[in-house]
Tab-separated table of C-alpha atoms in Angstrom:
chain	number	residue	atom	x	y	z
A	147	UNK	CA	-2.005	-162.671	145.263
A	148	UNK	CA	-0.660	-163.734	141.933
A	149	UNK	CA	2.596	-165.881	142.322
A	150	UNK	CA	5.391	-166.558	139.804
A	151	UNK	CA	3.916	-169.906	139.022
A	152	UNK	CA	0.623	-168.321	138.084
A	153	UNK	CA	2.357	-166.099	135.678
A	154	UNK	CA	4.307	-168.950	134.113
A	155	UNK	CA	0.964	-171.011	133.702
A	156	UNK	CA	-0.594	-167.820	132.146
A	157	UNK	CA	2.308	-167.585	129.677
A	158	UNK	CA	2.056	-171.198	128.789
A	159	UNK	CA	-1.718	-170.855	128.278
A	160	UNK	CA	-1.178	-167.853	126.068
A	161	UNK	CA	-3.091	-165.416	128.406
A	162	UNK	CA	-0.059	-163.117	128.539
A	163	UNK	CA	3.146	-162.995	126.622
A	164	UNK	CA	6.512	-163.658	128.257
A	165	UNK	CA	7.358	-159.837	127.836
A	166	UNK	CA	4.186	-158.928	129.648
A	167	UNK	CA	4.827	-161.368	132.437
A	168	UNK	CA	8.274	-160.038	132.883
A	169	UNK	CA	7.005	-156.434	133.136
A	170	UNK	CA	4.325	-157.390	135.561
A	171	UNK	CA	6.955	-159.178	137.728
A	172	UNK	CA	9.275	-156.170	137.693
A	173	UNK	CA	6.539	-153.709	138.537
A	174	UNK	CA	5.297	-155.919	141.449
A	175	UNK	CA	8.755	-156.282	142.915
A	176	UNK	CA	9.454	-152.472	142.561
A	177	UNK	CA	6.249	-151.687	144.440
A	178	UNK	CA	6.929	-154.215	147.097
A	179	UNK	CA	10.396	-153.018	147.446
A	180	UNK	CA	9.084	-149.280	147.928
A	181	UNK	CA	6.696	-150.448	150.644
A	182	UNK	CA	9.210	-152.646	152.413
A	183	UNK	CA	11.762	-149.934	152.906
A	184	UNK	CA	9.047	-147.597	154.243
A	185	UNK	CA	7.707	-147.587	157.815
A	186	UNK	CA	4.060	-147.988	158.402
A	187	UNK	CA	3.892	-144.334	159.383
A	188	UNK	CA	5.705	-142.982	156.394
A	189	UNK	CA	4.008	-140.807	153.727
A	190	UNK	CA	5.168	-141.872	150.222
A	191	UNK	CA	7.073	-139.028	148.501
A	192	UNK	CA	9.325	-139.405	145.534
A	193	UNK	CA	10.881	-136.713	143.306
A	194	UNK	CA	13.679	-138.729	141.567
A	195	UNK	CA	15.024	-142.309	141.450
A	196	UNK	CA	18.684	-141.804	140.918
A	197	UNK	CA	21.297	-139.245	139.638
A	198	UNK	CA	20.646	-140.203	136.042
A	199	UNK	CA	17.100	-138.659	136.283
A	200	UNK	CA	18.616	-135.321	137.584
A	201	UNK	CA	20.961	-135.463	134.718
A	202	UNK	CA	18.121	-135.781	132.187
A	203	UNK	CA	16.322	-132.949	133.898
A	204	UNK	CA	19.334	-130.630	133.632
A	205	UNK	CA	19.533	-131.604	129.855
A	206	UNK	CA	15.857	-130.936	129.250
A	207	UNK	CA	16.008	-127.545	131.082
A	208	UNK	CA	18.981	-126.405	129.031
A	209	UNK	CA	17.355	-127.728	125.889
A	210	UNK	CA	14.148	-125.805	126.513
A	211	UNK	CA	15.766	-122.566	127.395
A	212	UNK	CA	17.995	-123.012	124.361
A	213	UNK	CA	14.865	-123.249	122.315
A	214	UNK	CA	13.663	-119.973	123.766
A	215	UNK	CA	16.936	-118.262	122.856
A	216	UNK	CA	16.950	-119.637	119.330
A	217	UNK	CA	13.369	-118.487	118.739
A	218	UNK	CA	13.805	-115.153	120.308
A	219	UNK	CA	11.080	-115.778	122.780
A	220	UNK	CA	11.062	-115.668	126.628
A	221	UNK	CA	8.328	-116.552	129.015
A	222	UNK	CA	7.071	-112.903	129.610
A	223	UNK	CA	8.544	-111.009	126.639
A	224	UNK	CA	8.003	-111.969	123.042
A	225	UNK	CA	10.621	-109.535	121.796
A	226	UNK	CA	8.297	-107.941	119.119
A	227	UNK	CA	7.277	-111.362	117.669
A	228	UNK	CA	3.692	-111.462	116.092
A	229	UNK	CA	1.174	-113.126	118.345
A	230	UNK	CA	0.545	-115.818	115.693
A	231	UNK	CA	4.107	-116.625	115.570
A	232	UNK	CA	4.327	-117.056	119.352
A	233	UNK	CA	1.281	-119.462	119.266
A	234	UNK	CA	2.840	-121.432	116.406
A	235	UNK	CA	6.278	-121.751	118.155
A	236	UNK	CA	4.578	-122.702	121.417
A	237	UNK	CA	2.731	-125.447	119.666
A	238	UNK	CA	5.915	-126.855	118.276
A	239	UNK	CA	7.527	-126.759	121.694
A	240	UNK	CA	4.426	-128.623	123.105
A	241	UNK	CA	4.606	-131.339	120.489
A	242	UNK	CA	8.311	-131.699	121.342
A	243	UNK	CA	7.514	-131.877	125.064
A	244	UNK	CA	4.698	-134.453	124.419
A	245	UNK	CA	7.097	-136.658	122.426
A	246	UNK	CA	9.615	-136.554	125.211
A	247	UNK	CA	7.052	-137.303	127.788
A	248	UNK	CA	5.943	-140.319	125.755
A	249	UNK	CA	9.277	-141.705	126.065
A	250	UNK	CA	10.402	-140.672	129.644
A	251	UNK	CA	6.956	-140.882	131.249
A	252	UNK	CA	5.135	-143.633	129.473
A	253	UNK	CA	7.983	-146.031	128.355
A	254	UNK	CA	10.796	-145.245	130.915
A	255	UNK	CA	8.363	-144.373	133.802
A	256	UNK	CA	10.903	-141.869	135.257
A	257	UNK	CA	9.857	-139.532	137.998
A	258	UNK	CA	12.005	-136.383	137.823
A	259	UNK	CA	11.971	-136.086	133.918
A	260	UNK	CA	8.136	-136.480	134.094
A	261	UNK	CA	7.824	-133.647	136.700
A	262	UNK	CA	10.197	-131.498	134.678
A	263	UNK	CA	8.320	-132.066	131.478
A	264	UNK	CA	5.067	-131.179	133.091
A	265	UNK	CA	6.600	-127.889	134.234
A	266	UNK	CA	7.803	-127.158	130.729
A	267	UNK	CA	4.484	-127.970	129.386
A	268	UNK	CA	2.977	-125.506	131.681
A	269	UNK	CA	5.475	-122.782	130.563
A	270	UNK	CA	4.808	-123.504	126.926
A	271	UNK	CA	1.179	-123.261	127.505
A	272	UNK	CA	1.553	-119.967	129.391
A	273	UNK	CA	3.537	-118.715	126.394
A	274	UNK	CA	0.779	-119.914	124.031
A	275	UNK	CA	-1.898	-118.245	126.153
A	276	UNK	CA	-0.073	-114.954	126.036
A	277	UNK	CA	0.079	-115.183	122.178
A	278	UNK	CA	-3.702	-115.990	122.061
A	279	UNK	CA	-4.395	-113.012	124.373
A	280	UNK	CA	-2.236	-110.578	122.382
A	281	UNK	CA	-4.091	-111.355	119.037
A	282	UNK	CA	-6.977	-109.304	120.244
A	283	UNK	CA	-6.578	-105.808	121.933
A	284	UNK	CA	-8.135	-106.920	125.283
A	285	UNK	CA	-8.033	-105.597	128.776
A	286	UNK	CA	-5.521	-106.907	131.304
A	287	UNK	CA	-8.197	-108.886	133.101
A	288	UNK	CA	-9.303	-110.471	129.718
A	289	UNK	CA	-5.699	-111.388	128.860
A	290	UNK	CA	-5.118	-113.005	132.157
A	291	UNK	CA	-8.311	-114.965	131.721
A	292	UNK	CA	-7.305	-116.186	128.265
A	293	UNK	CA	-3.811	-117.103	129.359
A	294	UNK	CA	-4.762	-118.818	132.663
A	295	UNK	CA	-7.568	-120.695	130.767
A	296	UNK	CA	-5.148	-121.905	128.112
A	297	UNK	CA	-2.768	-123.184	130.862
A	298	UNK	CA	-5.520	-124.776	132.904
A	299	UNK	CA	-7.042	-126.694	129.928
A	300	UNK	CA	-3.751	-127.730	128.435
A	301	UNK	CA	-2.445	-129.050	131.810
A	302	UNK	CA	-5.813	-130.861	132.362
A	303	UNK	CA	-5.349	-132.627	129.097
A	304	UNK	CA	-1.709	-133.343	129.807
A	305	UNK	CA	-2.665	-135.015	133.119
A	306	UNK	CA	-5.554	-136.974	131.620
A	307	UNK	CA	-2.993	-138.473	129.099
A	308	UNK	CA	0.081	-138.847	131.025
A	309	UNK	CA	-1.268	-139.140	134.557
A	310	UNK	CA	1.770	-137.406	136.154
A	311	UNK	CA	0.585	-136.595	139.738
A	312	UNK	CA	2.721	-133.487	140.127
A	313	UNK	CA	0.603	-131.973	137.202
A	314	UNK	CA	-2.273	-131.664	139.479
A	315	UNK	CA	-0.390	-129.117	141.627
A	316	UNK	CA	0.185	-126.999	138.469
A	317	UNK	CA	-3.474	-127.440	137.639
A	318	UNK	CA	-4.354	-126.104	141.042
A	319	UNK	CA	-2.170	-123.031	140.611
A	320	UNK	CA	-3.638	-122.442	137.097
A	321	UNK	CA	-7.168	-122.657	138.421
A	322	UNK	CA	-6.346	-120.192	141.146
A	323	UNK	CA	-4.959	-117.842	138.478
A	324	UNK	CA	-7.937	-118.396	136.260
A	325	UNK	CA	-10.455	-117.506	139.069
A	326	UNK	CA	-8.433	-114.450	140.037
A	327	UNK	CA	-8.291	-113.255	136.337
A	328	UNK	CA	-12.111	-113.759	136.091
A	329	UNK	CA	-12.569	-111.372	138.992
A	330	UNK	CA	-10.280	-108.934	137.415
A	331	UNK	CA	-12.138	-109.136	134.032
A	332	UNK	CA	-15.439	-108.489	135.974
A	333	UNK	CA	-14.125	-105.269	137.561
A	334	UNK	CA	-12.445	-106.316	140.783
A	335	UNK	CA	-9.416	-104.224	141.963
A	336	UNK	CA	-5.978	-105.358	140.851
A	337	UNK	CA	-4.628	-107.935	143.349
A	338	UNK	CA	-2.858	-106.440	146.299
A	339	UNK	CA	-0.320	-109.185	147.165
A	340	UNK	CA	0.191	-107.706	150.648
A	341	UNK	CA	-3.511	-108.291	151.573
A	342	UNK	CA	-4.452	-111.027	149.076
A	343	UNK	CA	-5.134	-113.694	151.622
A	344	UNK	CA	-6.993	-111.515	154.094
A	345	UNK	CA	-10.726	-112.254	154.373
A	346	UNK	CA	-11.177	-108.669	155.665
A	347	UNK	CA	-9.684	-107.228	152.520
A	348	UNK	CA	-11.790	-105.860	149.580
A	349	UNK	CA	-12.240	-108.170	146.675
A	350	UNK	CA	-13.073	-111.875	146.374
A	351	UNK	CA	-9.514	-113.197	146.147
A	352	UNK	CA	-9.427	-114.698	149.682
A	353	UNK	CA	-12.779	-116.405	149.351
A	354	UNK	CA	-11.666	-117.746	145.911
A	355	UNK	CA	-8.587	-119.101	147.535
A	356	UNK	CA	-10.379	-120.946	150.389
A	357	UNK	CA	-12.951	-122.323	147.903
A	358	UNK	CA	-10.380	-123.718	145.584
A	359	UNK	CA	-8.441	-124.963	148.651
A	360	UNK	CA	-11.530	-126.921	149.854
A	361	UNK	CA	-12.239	-128.252	146.381
A	362	UNK	CA	-8.668	-129.504	146.128
A	363	UNK	CA	-9.043	-131.027	149.581
A	364	UNK	CA	-12.120	-132.924	148.724
A	365	UNK	CA	-10.612	-134.306	145.536
A	366	UNK	CA	-7.463	-135.297	147.401
A	367	UNK	CA	-9.421	-137.093	150.147
A	368	UNK	CA	-11.263	-139.021	147.407
A	369	UNK	CA	-7.935	-140.136	145.994
A	370	UNK	CA	-6.710	-141.121	149.440
A	371	UNK	CA	-9.854	-143.127	150.312
A	372	UNK	CA	-9.469	-145.096	147.074
A	373	UNK	CA	-5.962	-146.056	148.006
A	374	UNK	CA	-5.608	-146.292	151.836
A	375	UNK	CA	-2.419	-148.410	151.618
A	376	UNK	CA	-0.884	-145.720	149.263
A	377	UNK	CA	0.663	-148.187	146.741
A	378	UNK	CA	-0.854	-146.713	143.582
A	379	UNK	CA	-0.577	-143.438	141.631
A	380	UNK	CA	-3.910	-142.201	143.228
A	381	UNK	CA	-2.100	-141.685	146.487
A	382	UNK	CA	0.489	-139.510	144.817
A	383	UNK	CA	-2.346	-137.595	143.082
A	384	UNK	CA	-3.760	-136.983	146.624
A	385	UNK	CA	-0.442	-135.903	147.922
A	386	UNK	CA	0.011	-133.152	145.380
A	387	UNK	CA	-3.554	-131.834	145.834
A	388	UNK	CA	-3.041	-131.748	149.564
A	389	UNK	CA	0.140	-129.589	148.857
A	390	UNK	CA	-2.178	-127.176	146.962
A	391	UNK	CA	-5.042	-127.313	149.592
A	392	UNK	CA	-3.115	-126.899	152.737
A	393	UNK	CA	-1.527	-123.464	152.140
A	394	UNK	CA	-4.724	-122.246	150.372
A	395	UNK	CA	-6.832	-122.905	153.408
A	396	UNK	CA	-4.362	-122.424	156.305
A	397	UNK	CA	-2.740	-119.228	154.925
A	398	UNK	CA	-6.040	-117.554	154.195
A	399	UNK	CA	-7.656	-118.256	157.714
A	400	UNK	CA	-4.490	-117.870	159.711
A	401	UNK	CA	-3.257	-114.646	158.084
A	402	UNK	CA	-6.732	-113.103	158.516
A	403	UNK	CA	-6.740	-113.957	162.267
A	404	UNK	CA	-3.162	-112.978	162.753
A	405	UNK	CA	-3.756	-109.615	161.129
A	406	UNK	CA	-6.786	-108.932	163.542
A	407	UNK	CA	-4.264	-109.146	166.515
A	408	UNK	CA	-6.904	-109.297	169.211
A	409	UNK	CA	-7.209	-111.651	172.168
A	410	UNK	CA	-10.289	-113.355	170.562
A	411	UNK	CA	-8.593	-113.679	167.196
A	412	UNK	CA	-5.404	-115.199	168.804
A	413	UNK	CA	-7.580	-117.774	170.511
A	414	UNK	CA	-9.424	-118.485	167.506
A	415	UNK	CA	-6.060	-118.952	165.546
A	416	UNK	CA	-4.891	-121.340	168.313
A	417	UNK	CA	-8.063	-123.367	168.073
A	418	UNK	CA	-7.912	-123.427	164.326
A	419	UNK	CA	-4.301	-124.693	164.322
A	420	UNK	CA	-5.237	-127.427	166.765
A	421	UNK	CA	-8.029	-128.558	164.519
A	422	UNK	CA	-5.770	-128.496	161.607
A	423	UNK	CA	-3.263	-130.671	163.446
A	424	UNK	CA	-5.827	-133.208	164.439
A	425	UNK	CA	-7.301	-133.313	160.996
A	426	UNK	CA	-3.820	-133.796	159.478
A	427	UNK	CA	-3.107	-136.805	161.858
A	428	UNK	CA	-6.571	-138.374	161.130
A	429	UNK	CA	-6.033	-138.339	157.330
A	430	UNK	CA	-2.368	-139.220	157.812
A	431	UNK	CA	-1.041	-136.124	155.784
A	432	UNK	CA	1.635	-133.826	157.137
A	433	UNK	CA	1.151	-131.033	154.679
A	434	UNK	CA	-1.411	-129.231	156.852
A	435	UNK	CA	0.854	-129.465	159.960
A	436	UNK	CA	3.824	-127.943	157.928
A	437	UNK	CA	1.557	-125.075	156.624
A	438	UNK	CA	0.315	-124.403	160.245
A	439	UNK	CA	3.763	-124.599	162.072
A	440	UNK	CA	4.962	-121.162	160.863
A	441	UNK	CA	1.690	-119.549	162.064
A	442	UNK	CA	2.094	-121.229	165.475
A	443	UNK	CA	5.507	-119.604	165.758
A	444	UNK	CA	4.286	-116.234	164.719
A	445	UNK	CA	1.281	-116.451	167.221
A	446	UNK	CA	3.760	-117.186	169.946
A	447	UNK	CA	5.980	-114.236	169.090
A	448	UNK	CA	2.972	-111.865	168.965
A	449	UNK	CA	1.194	-112.931	172.116
A	450	UNK	CA	4.130	-113.843	174.400
A	451	UNK	CA	6.850	-111.480	172.961
A	452	UNK	CA	9.857	-112.133	175.263
A	453	UNK	CA	8.555	-115.421	176.478
A	454	UNK	CA	8.074	-116.807	173.033
A	455	UNK	CA	11.429	-118.511	172.843
A	456	UNK	CA	10.457	-121.266	175.364
A	457	UNK	CA	7.101	-121.893	173.558
A	458	UNK	CA	8.918	-122.148	170.157
A	459	UNK	CA	11.411	-124.533	171.612
A	460	UNK	CA	8.501	-126.637	173.066
A	461	UNK	CA	6.788	-126.446	169.670
A	462	UNK	CA	9.900	-127.755	167.856
A	463	UNK	CA	10.247	-130.540	170.419
A	464	UNK	CA	6.589	-131.338	170.030
A	465	UNK	CA	6.899	-131.562	166.163
A	466	UNK	CA	9.931	-133.814	166.428
A	467	UNK	CA	8.112	-136.162	168.873
A	468	UNK	CA	5.072	-136.104	166.569
A	469	UNK	CA	7.095	-137.130	163.715
A	470	UNK	CA	8.916	-139.956	165.655
A	471	UNK	CA	5.688	-141.252	167.211
A	472	UNK	CA	3.240	-140.422	164.479
A	473	UNK	CA	1.921	-143.985	164.139
A	474	UNK	CA	1.315	-144.452	167.812
A	475	UNK	CA	-0.218	-141.024	168.338
A	476	UNK	CA	-2.545	-141.566	165.211
A	477	UNK	CA	-3.572	-145.020	166.400
A	478	UNK	CA	-4.430	-143.666	169.865
A	479	UNK	CA	-6.366	-140.746	168.362
A	480	UNK	CA	-8.430	-142.907	165.825
A	481	UNK	CA	-9.097	-145.604	168.421
A	482	UNK	CA	-10.760	-143.016	170.593
A	483	UNK	CA	-12.815	-141.414	167.857
A	484	UNK	CA	-16.337	-142.851	167.261
A	485	UNK	CA	-17.101	-144.414	163.911
A	486	UNK	CA	-17.829	-142.063	160.995
A	487	UNK	CA	-18.365	-142.603	157.186
A	488	UNK	CA	-15.081	-143.379	155.512
A	489	UNK	CA	-13.246	-144.160	158.717
A	490	UNK	CA	-12.604	-147.860	157.521
A	491	UNK	CA	-11.040	-146.460	154.293
A	492	UNK	CA	-8.518	-144.263	155.923
A	493	UNK	CA	-4.750	-145.227	155.954
A	494	UNK	CA	-4.447	-148.247	158.283
A	495	UNK	CA	-3.553	-147.571	161.806
A	496	UNK	CA	-2.814	-149.727	164.933
A	497	UNK	CA	-4.694	-149.049	168.131
A	498	UNK	CA	-2.853	-148.550	171.481
A	499	UNK	CA	-4.037	-151.990	172.469
A	500	UNK	CA	-2.078	-153.477	169.516
A	501	UNK	CA	-5.195	-154.495	167.633
A	502	UNK	CA	-4.743	-153.675	163.852
A	503	UNK	CA	-7.857	-151.943	162.593
A	504	UNK	CA	-6.795	-152.077	159.013
């Protein structure tokens, strides 16, 4: 570990400047402080670092929608404006957003304004995609493909430059929209929202959702394994990808089994939820548990009917205990699991014997 004396020696030797040494010290103390106030079982999650960031977000939001009002544009309705004008105005908005992100994200390293600017970039890219799609007299599927492809590509470039972890959640949503739109462009029926996540329904939408959820999960786990102590931005990238992956996978499978409403499907749903719970504990991510809790309640109501209240009470109690004793339960579980590839790169745990396996 580099100590303050090492930094002073580096400054004296001309390896780093005094300003660079000061920034390194500040960043080190900030990261050490974040880990110090977190328990070993905590999952890092940060949306803002103070009221000033919220104040800036409010200002950015008002500024953006003021821009839409002045230009006569909205997100879904261009009020008769020519498509080329829509594209041009969207590009101007994107330049302004990138300039603001250069200051708030790169220089000030603010969390909430960075998230807000990523959202505004996505809205402007959506507006630009609609403009591109309106230039040609295309079908609904083709227009949706052009729009979603514009948003996906633009957000991917935005994340590549600014590295705002929340952007990955937006990219996941854009990828889902792009795959759906490709299906529409190739003749699939218009998406029926009521049955969209059912594997038994016609159309490829449920399979697309699961495939993208699995892809997001694989990438998220790669980020997690590269930062098991969760002190870098890679962990935050993994967090937001898990937020995308969990509902995409759990919703599709659980809704399909719940819709079948047979004894076999209910048993399969129970087994699936248990597997999801174990998986969430092993990888130390609570998003899958949060996605599955609602289906556990629904399953209790359907199967037990009048007796469901006691089970729901027990489920709530179990979740509270799991949250309170997460580290101990996880340590006991991982201590009993045989070695497997990547186990040594999971977030550290302490076995029930007290031996730290990290």
